[in-house]
DNA sequence: GTAACACCCTGATAGC
DNA sequence: TGCTATCAGGGTGTTA
């Protein structure tokens, strides 16, 4: 389940492996993997073949590869996507969707994705920042992230705090896992109304979001199973440091109360009933 | 304009 | 054993 730390780990790995290399061939093995590329696979392949990758960039959970043509290859891992470097003679993965080979005959780049929520697309003229992902906010690790603008925008919204943390146009890179972890650290329930939080409370929460993401980046990202591995095929191990996510019934690391699980937006939220009491006012 | 929800997908797991 | 139901969840499109 790649969130910002996992995607950043992949970005760093890919940057070392593909920067400066020229694409020889592109194979699309599954149409859904390029469903966001509306002109279709022939166009996708034509604009990539012979192009040199000049960098690997990221915004939130999106990656993009600026090309020497001024275009950019955009990638999103979705829930189960992987971008793997593999020797040409390595056996095809069961869920191999797209294969890139390079003119130097070095390792191939493979996009592998079991659940096909992820995908690649090509952005013409998008080397600097693709239009397709311009609506995604900067992430809190970005030096240009504007803390006070975030605080003001969040407090101006009429929604719940966890919804706001998952809104990628407000703050990017945070998914279900790190939202729960940051809320646990801030001792806030995810249903707290954003318009009733004080500025200092939002600043504290933002600091916790940064801490959680930063620690996870150092640890190489969270991984619960083999669905996520980094570019070298190695799983991260941040899951050992989780305080809330996935710990239903286990004692809170702060007060010992069993962690509760609640349904939220068709998924699960984990929190401590004592440290993170539900707000008294119920919104509708 | 804003908020909330359905939907896409496959494999693991639970229940019968 | 083998079937069906449920769950995981990011981002987009649709609805309210």
Short mmCIF file of C-alpha atoms (C1' of nucleotides) in Angstrom, two decimals:
data_model
loop_
_atom_site.label_atom_id
_atom_site.label_comp_id
_atom_site.label_asym_id
_atom_site.label_seq_id
_atom_site.Cartn_x
_atom_site.Cartn_y
_atom_site.Cartn_z
CA UNK A 1 0.00 0.00 0.00
CA UNK A 2 2.29 2.70 -1.23
CA UNK A 3 1.96 6.11 0.34
CA UNK A 4 4.51 8.91 0.19
CA UNK A 5 7.38 7.12 1.97
CA UNK A 6 7.06 4.06 -0.23
CA UNK A 7 6.81 6.10 -3.41
CA UNK A 8 9.79 8.21 -2.36
CA UNK A 9 11.79 5.05 -1.70
CA UNK A 10 10.91 3.81 -5.19
CA UNK A 11 11.79 7.20 -6.69
CA UNK A 12 15.22 7.22 -5.11
CA UNK A 13 15.92 3.70 -6.31
CA UNK A 14 14.70 4.38 -9.83
CA UNK A 15 16.69 7.61 -10.09
CA UNK A 16 19.89 5.63 -9.66
CA UNK A 17 18.87 2.95 -12.14
CA UNK A 18 17.24 4.73 -15.08
CA UNK A 19 18.52 8.31 -15.21
CA UNK A 20 20.45 8.92 -18.42
CA UNK A 21 19.34 5.69 -20.05
CA UNK A 22 17.65 5.51 -23.46
CA UNK A 23 14.52 3.41 -24.02
CA UNK A 24 14.84 0.83 -26.79
CA UNK A 25 11.46 -0.93 -26.60
CA UNK A 26 8.16 -0.65 -24.76
CA UNK A 27 5.71 -3.54 -24.36
CA UNK A 28 2.20 -3.03 -23.03
CA UNK A 29 0.88 -6.32 -21.70
CA UNK A 30 -2.40 -5.07 -20.24
CA UNK A 31 -4.55 -2.21 -21.58
CA UNK A 32 -5.76 -1.19 -18.13
CA UNK A 33 -2.22 -0.26 -17.14
CA UNK A 34 -2.32 2.70 -19.56
CA UNK A 35 -6.03 3.51 -19.30
CA UNK A 36 -5.17 7.10 -18.35
CA UNK A 37 -3.29 7.48 -21.61
CA UNK A 38 -6.30 8.18 -23.80
CA UNK A 39 -4.54 8.16 -27.22
CA UNK A 40 -3.84 4.46 -26.73
CA UNK A 41 -0.89 2.12 -26.63
CA UNK A 42 0.55 2.80 -30.12
CA UNK A 43 0.87 6.49 -29.28
CA UNK A 44 2.28 5.67 -25.85
CA UNK A 45 4.95 3.41 -27.34
CA UNK A 46 5.83 5.82 -30.16
CA UNK A 47 6.49 8.76 -27.84
CA UNK A 48 8.69 6.70 -25.53
CA UNK A 49 10.80 4.67 -27.93
CA UNK A 50 14.26 6.17 -28.40
CA UNK A 51 13.79 8.74 -25.65
CA UNK A 52 16.26 9.28 -22.82
CA UNK A 53 15.09 9.52 -19.21
CA UNK A 54 16.64 12.60 -17.64
CA UNK A 55 15.33 12.39 -14.06
CA UNK A 56 12.75 10.78 -11.74
CA UNK A 57 10.46 13.22 -9.95
CA UNK A 58 7.57 12.88 -7.52
CA UNK A 59 4.55 14.81 -6.33
CA UNK A 60 2.54 13.15 -3.60
CA UNK A 61 2.07 9.55 -4.64
CA UNK A 62 2.71 10.26 -8.33
CA UNK A 63 6.03 9.69 -10.03
CA UNK A 64 7.10 11.11 -13.33
CA UNK A 65 10.08 10.59 -15.60
CA UNK A 66 11.04 13.74 -17.54
CA UNK A 67 12.30 12.80 -21.00
CA UNK A 68 14.77 14.49 -23.35
CA UNK A 69 11.81 15.25 -25.65
CA UNK A 70 10.22 17.52 -23.04
CA UNK A 71 7.46 14.95 -22.48
CA UNK A 72 7.09 12.94 -19.29
CA UNK A 73 6.16 9.40 -18.40
CA UNK A 74 3.75 9.51 -15.44
CA UNK A 75 3.37 6.62 -13.02
CA UNK A 76 1.02 5.87 -10.14
CA UNK A 77 1.42 2.66 -8.15
CA UNK A 78 -2.18 2.54 -6.96
CA UNK A 79 -2.53 -0.12 -4.30
CA UNK A 80 -0.31 -2.88 -5.53
CA UNK A 81 1.92 -1.41 -8.25
CA UNK A 82 5.65 -2.00 -8.39
CA UNK A 83 8.36 -0.56 -10.62
CA UNK A 84 11.09 -3.17 -10.68
CA UNK A 85 14.53 -3.31 -12.23
CA UNK A 86 15.12 -6.82 -13.54
CA UNK A 87 17.76 -8.57 -15.62
CA UNK A 88 16.49 -9.28 -19.13
CA UNK A 89 16.56 -13.01 -18.53
CA UNK A 90 14.50 -12.86 -15.32
CA UNK A 91 11.19 -14.69 -15.61
CA UNK A 92 8.14 -12.52 -16.25
CA UNK A 93 6.16 -11.68 -13.15
CA UNK A 94 2.60 -13.03 -13.04
CA UNK A 95 1.19 -9.50 -13.13
CA UNK A 96 3.70 -7.89 -15.48
CA UNK A 97 1.84 -5.04 -17.20
CA UNK A 98 4.52 -2.98 -19.00
CA UNK A 99 8.15 -3.69 -19.89
CA UNK A 100 10.82 -1.17 -20.91
CA UNK A 101 14.17 -2.24 -22.34
CA UNK A 102 17.13 0.08 -22.80
CA UNK A 103 19.73 0.59 -25.51
CA UNK A 104 22.56 -0.29 -23.12
CA UNK A 105 21.16 -3.83 -22.70
CA UNK A 106 21.19 -3.27 -18.92
CA UNK A 107 18.37 -4.18 -16.52
CA UNK A 108 14.78 -3.77 -17.72
CA UNK A 109 12.21 -1.56 -16.05
CA UNK A 110 9.01 -3.47 -15.34
CA UNK A 111 5.64 -2.21 -14.14
CA UNK A 112 3.98 -5.03 -12.20
CA UNK A 113 0.53 -4.55 -10.67
CA UNK A 114 -1.78 -7.19 -9.29
CA UNK A 115 -4.92 -5.13 -8.61
CA UNK A 116 -4.45 -2.74 -11.53
CA UNK A 117 -5.38 0.40 -9.62
CA UNK A 118 -2.09 1.85 -10.74
CA UNK A 119 -0.96 2.78 -14.21
CA UNK A 120 1.34 4.70 -16.51
CA UNK A 121 0.58 7.46 -18.98
CA UNK A 122 2.45 9.93 -21.13
CA UNK A 123 2.20 13.69 -20.69
CA UNK A 124 3.18 15.71 -23.74
CA UNK A 125 5.29 18.68 -22.67
CA UNK A 126 5.00 17.58 -19.05
CA UNK A 127 8.68 17.30 -18.14
CA UNK A 128 8.56 20.18 -15.65
CA UNK A 129 5.23 19.26 -14.01
CA UNK A 130 2.64 17.28 -15.96
CA UNK A 131 -0.76 19.02 -16.32
CA UNK A 132 -2.37 15.73 -15.34
CA UNK A 133 -1.04 16.00 -11.80
CA UNK A 134 -0.93 19.76 -11.36
CA UNK A 135 -4.01 19.56 -9.12
CA UNK A 136 -2.08 17.47 -6.58
CA UNK A 137 -0.87 19.59 -3.66
CA UNK A 138 2.75 19.66 -2.55
CA UNK A 139 3.60 17.16 0.14
CA UNK A 140 4.64 18.29 3.64
CA UNK A 141 8.26 17.20 3.05
CA UNK A 142 8.49 19.61 0.11
CA UNK A 143 10.53 22.73 1.02
CA UNK A 144 7.91 24.84 -0.81
CA UNK A 145 4.97 23.45 1.19
CA UNK A 146 3.23 26.45 2.75
CA UNK A 147 2.33 25.56 6.35
CA UNK A 148 0.18 28.57 7.12
CA UNK A 149 -1.73 28.33 3.84
CA UNK A 150 -2.44 24.70 4.66
CA UNK A 151 -3.64 25.58 8.16
CA UNK A 152 -5.94 28.26 6.79
CA UNK A 153 -7.37 26.12 3.99
CA UNK A 154 -7.98 23.17 6.29
CA UNK A 155 -9.78 25.29 8.87
CA UNK A 156 -11.90 26.78 6.11
CA UNK A 157 -13.26 23.42 5.09
CA UNK A 158 -16.45 21.92 6.48
CA UNK A 159 -15.46 18.33 6.83
CA UNK A 160 -13.77 15.85 9.14
CA UNK A 161 -10.04 16.01 9.84
CA UNK A 162 -9.25 12.58 8.44
CA UNK A 163 -11.05 13.34 5.19
CA UNK A 164 -8.97 16.49 4.92
CA UNK A 165 -5.71 14.59 5.47
CA UNK A 166 -6.65 12.22 2.65
CA UNK A 167 -7.56 15.09 0.29
CA UNK A 168 -4.61 15.14 -2.10
CA UNK A 169 -5.48 18.63 -3.34
CA UNK A 170 -4.96 19.95 0.19
CA UNK A 171 -1.91 17.95 1.27
CA UNK A 172 -0.45 15.10 -0.74
CA UNK A 173 1.23 11.83 0.08
CA UNK A 174 -0.89 10.87 3.09
CA UNK A 175 -2.97 7.71 2.82
CA UNK A 176 -5.06 5.70 5.25
CA UNK A 177 -2.12 4.29 7.21
CA UNK A 178 -0.19 7.48 7.88
CA UNK A 179 -3.37 9.48 8.47
CA UNK A 180 -4.25 7.11 11.32
CA UNK A 181 -0.70 7.22 12.68
CA UNK A 182 -0.54 11.03 12.65
CA UNK A 183 -3.97 11.33 14.30
CA UNK A 184 -2.92 8.88 17.01
CA UNK A 185 0.19 10.95 17.75
CA UNK A 186 -1.83 14.16 17.80
CA UNK A 187 -4.49 12.49 19.99
CA UNK A 188 -7.26 13.56 17.66
CA UNK A 189 -10.19 11.49 16.45
CA UNK A 190 -10.52 11.48 12.66
CA UNK A 191 -14.11 12.69 12.83
CA UNK A 192 -13.16 15.98 14.46
CA UNK A 193 -14.59 18.86 12.41
CA UNK A 194 -11.85 20.82 10.64
CA UNK A 195 -13.58 24.14 11.22
CA UNK A 196 -13.50 23.65 14.99
CA UNK A 197 -9.76 22.98 15.29
CA UNK A 198 -7.54 25.79 16.50
CA UNK A 199 -4.57 26.95 14.46
CA UNK A 200 -2.09 25.52 16.99
CA UNK A 201 -3.90 22.18 16.93
CA UNK A 202 -3.61 21.99 13.14
CA UNK A 203 0.06 22.99 13.30
CA UNK A 204 0.70 20.22 15.83
CA UNK A 205 -1.07 17.71 13.63
CA UNK A 206 0.97 18.80 10.62
CA UNK A 207 4.16 18.36 12.63
CA UNK A 208 3.09 14.80 13.47
CA UNK A 209 2.31 14.08 9.81
CA UNK A 210 5.83 15.23 8.94
CA UNK A 211 7.38 13.13 11.69
CA UNK A 212 5.54 9.98 10.67
CA UNK A 213 6.36 10.41 6.99
CA UNK A 214 9.97 11.30 7.71
CA UNK A 215 10.51 8.28 9.94
CA UNK A 216 8.92 6.00 7.38
CA UNK A 217 11.12 7.35 4.59
CA UNK A 218 14.19 6.57 6.70
CA UNK A 219 12.84 3.07 7.32
CA UNK A 220 12.20 2.53 3.62
CA UNK A 221 8.43 2.57 3.73
CA UNK A 222 5.76 0.38 5.28
CA UNK A 223 5.04 -3.08 3.97
CA UNK A 224 2.50 -5.64 5.16
CA UNK A 225 2.94 -8.34 2.60
CA UNK A 226 4.72 -8.99 -0.64
CA UNK A 227 2.53 -6.60 -2.60
CA UNK A 228 4.89 -3.77 -1.94
CA UNK A 229 8.61 -4.04 -2.40
CA UNK A 230 11.04 -1.31 -3.29
CA UNK A 231 12.86 -1.03 -6.55
CA UNK A 232 15.45 -3.59 -5.55
CA UNK A 233 12.82 -6.07 -4.45
CA UNK A 234 13.34 -5.45 -0.74
CA UNK A 235 10.42 -4.79 1.58
CA UNK A 236 10.38 -1.88 4.00
CA UNK A 237 9.92 -2.46 7.68
CA UNK A 238 8.17 0.59 9.09
CA UNK A 239 5.16 -1.56 9.99
CA UNK A 240 6.99 -2.60 13.14
CA UNK A 241 6.70 0.99 14.36
CA UNK A 242 2.95 1.46 13.82
CA UNK A 243 0.91 2.63 16.79
CA UNK A 244 -2.64 2.50 15.46
CA UNK A 245 -3.05 1.09 11.97
CA UNK A 246 -3.93 -2.60 11.90
CA UNK A 247 -3.74 -2.95 15.70
CA UNK A 248 -7.42 -3.58 16.52
CA UNK A 249 -7.75 -5.02 20.03
CA UNK A 250 -4.08 -4.57 20.85
CA UNK A 251 -3.09 -2.20 23.69
CA UNK A 252 -2.48 1.45 22.90
CA UNK A 253 1.25 2.14 23.24
CA UNK A 254 0.42 5.24 25.29
CA UNK A 255 -2.34 4.18 27.69
CA UNK A 256 -2.90 0.45 27.21
CA UNK A 257 -6.54 0.73 26.09
CA UNK A 258 -7.35 -1.69 23.26
CA UNK A 259 -7.18 0.02 19.86
CA UNK A 260 -10.58 0.26 18.17
CA UNK A 261 -11.48 -0.15 14.54
CA UNK A 262 -14.25 1.87 12.89
CA UNK A 263 -15.66 1.96 9.37
CA UNK A 264 -14.88 5.15 7.52
CA UNK A 265 -15.23 6.01 3.83
CA UNK A 266 -15.59 2.30 2.97
CA UNK A 267 -12.35 1.46 4.71
CA UNK A 268 -11.05 1.01 8.24
CA UNK A 269 -9.85 3.57 10.76
CA UNK A 270 -7.84 2.62 13.83
CA UNK A 271 -7.61 4.78 16.94
CA UNK A 272 -7.38 4.70 20.70
CA UNK A 273 -10.82 5.16 22.34
CA UNK A 274 -9.23 6.86 25.36
CA UNK A 275 -6.55 9.06 23.77
CA UNK A 276 -8.71 9.91 20.76
CA UNK A 277 -12.31 10.28 21.95
CA UNK A 278 -14.99 10.78 19.32
CA UNK A 279 -16.15 14.38 19.07
CA UNK A 280 -19.41 15.07 20.90
CA UNK A 281 -20.99 16.93 18.01
CA UNK A 282 -22.02 14.65 15.20
CA UNK A 283 -21.93 16.24 11.76
CA UNK A 284 -24.32 15.39 8.94
"C1'" DG B 1 -17.91 25.69 -5.52
"C1'" DT B 2 -17.92 21.98 -2.06
"C1'" DA B 3 -18.69 17.55 0.15
"C1'" DA B 4 -19.66 12.70 -0.02
"C1'" DC B 5 -20.03 8.48 -2.17
"C1'" DA B 6 -19.65 4.61 -5.82
"C1'" DC B 7 -16.64 2.46 -8.54
"C1'" DC B 8 -12.59 0.18 -10.51
"C1'" DC B 9 -9.71 -4.69 -9.49
"C1'" DT B 10 -7.68 -9.31 -7.84
"C1'" DG B 11 -6.18 -12.42 -4.33
"C1'" DA B 12 -6.48 -13.80 0.43
"C1'" DT B 13 -9.42 -15.23 3.84
"C1'" DA B 14 -13.65 -16.46 6.32
"C1'" DG B 15 -17.81 -18.90 6.49
"C1'" DC B 16 -20.90 -22.41 5.11
"C1'" DT C 1 -13.56 -29.91 -0.98
"C1'" DG C 2 -15.50 -26.14 -3.18
"C1'" DC C 3 -18.33 -22.43 -3.45
"C1'" DT C 4 -19.68 -17.52 -2.20
"C1'" DA C 5 -19.10 -13.30 0.40
"C1'" DT C 6 -16.11 -9.95 2.24
"C1'" DC C 7 -12.21 -7.03 2.52
"C1'" DA C 8 -8.18 -4.16 1.16
"C1'" DG C 9 -7.97 1.04 -0.68
"C1'" DG C 10 -6.18 5.80 -4.19
"C1'" DG C 11 -8.04 8.59 -7.22
"C1'" DT C 12 -11.60 9.85 -10.45
"C1'" DG C 13 -16.13 10.69 -11.88
"C1'" DT C 14 -20.76 11.45 -10.48
"C1'" DT C 15 -24.27 12.99 -7.50
"C1'" DA C 16 -26.25 15.87 -4.00
#
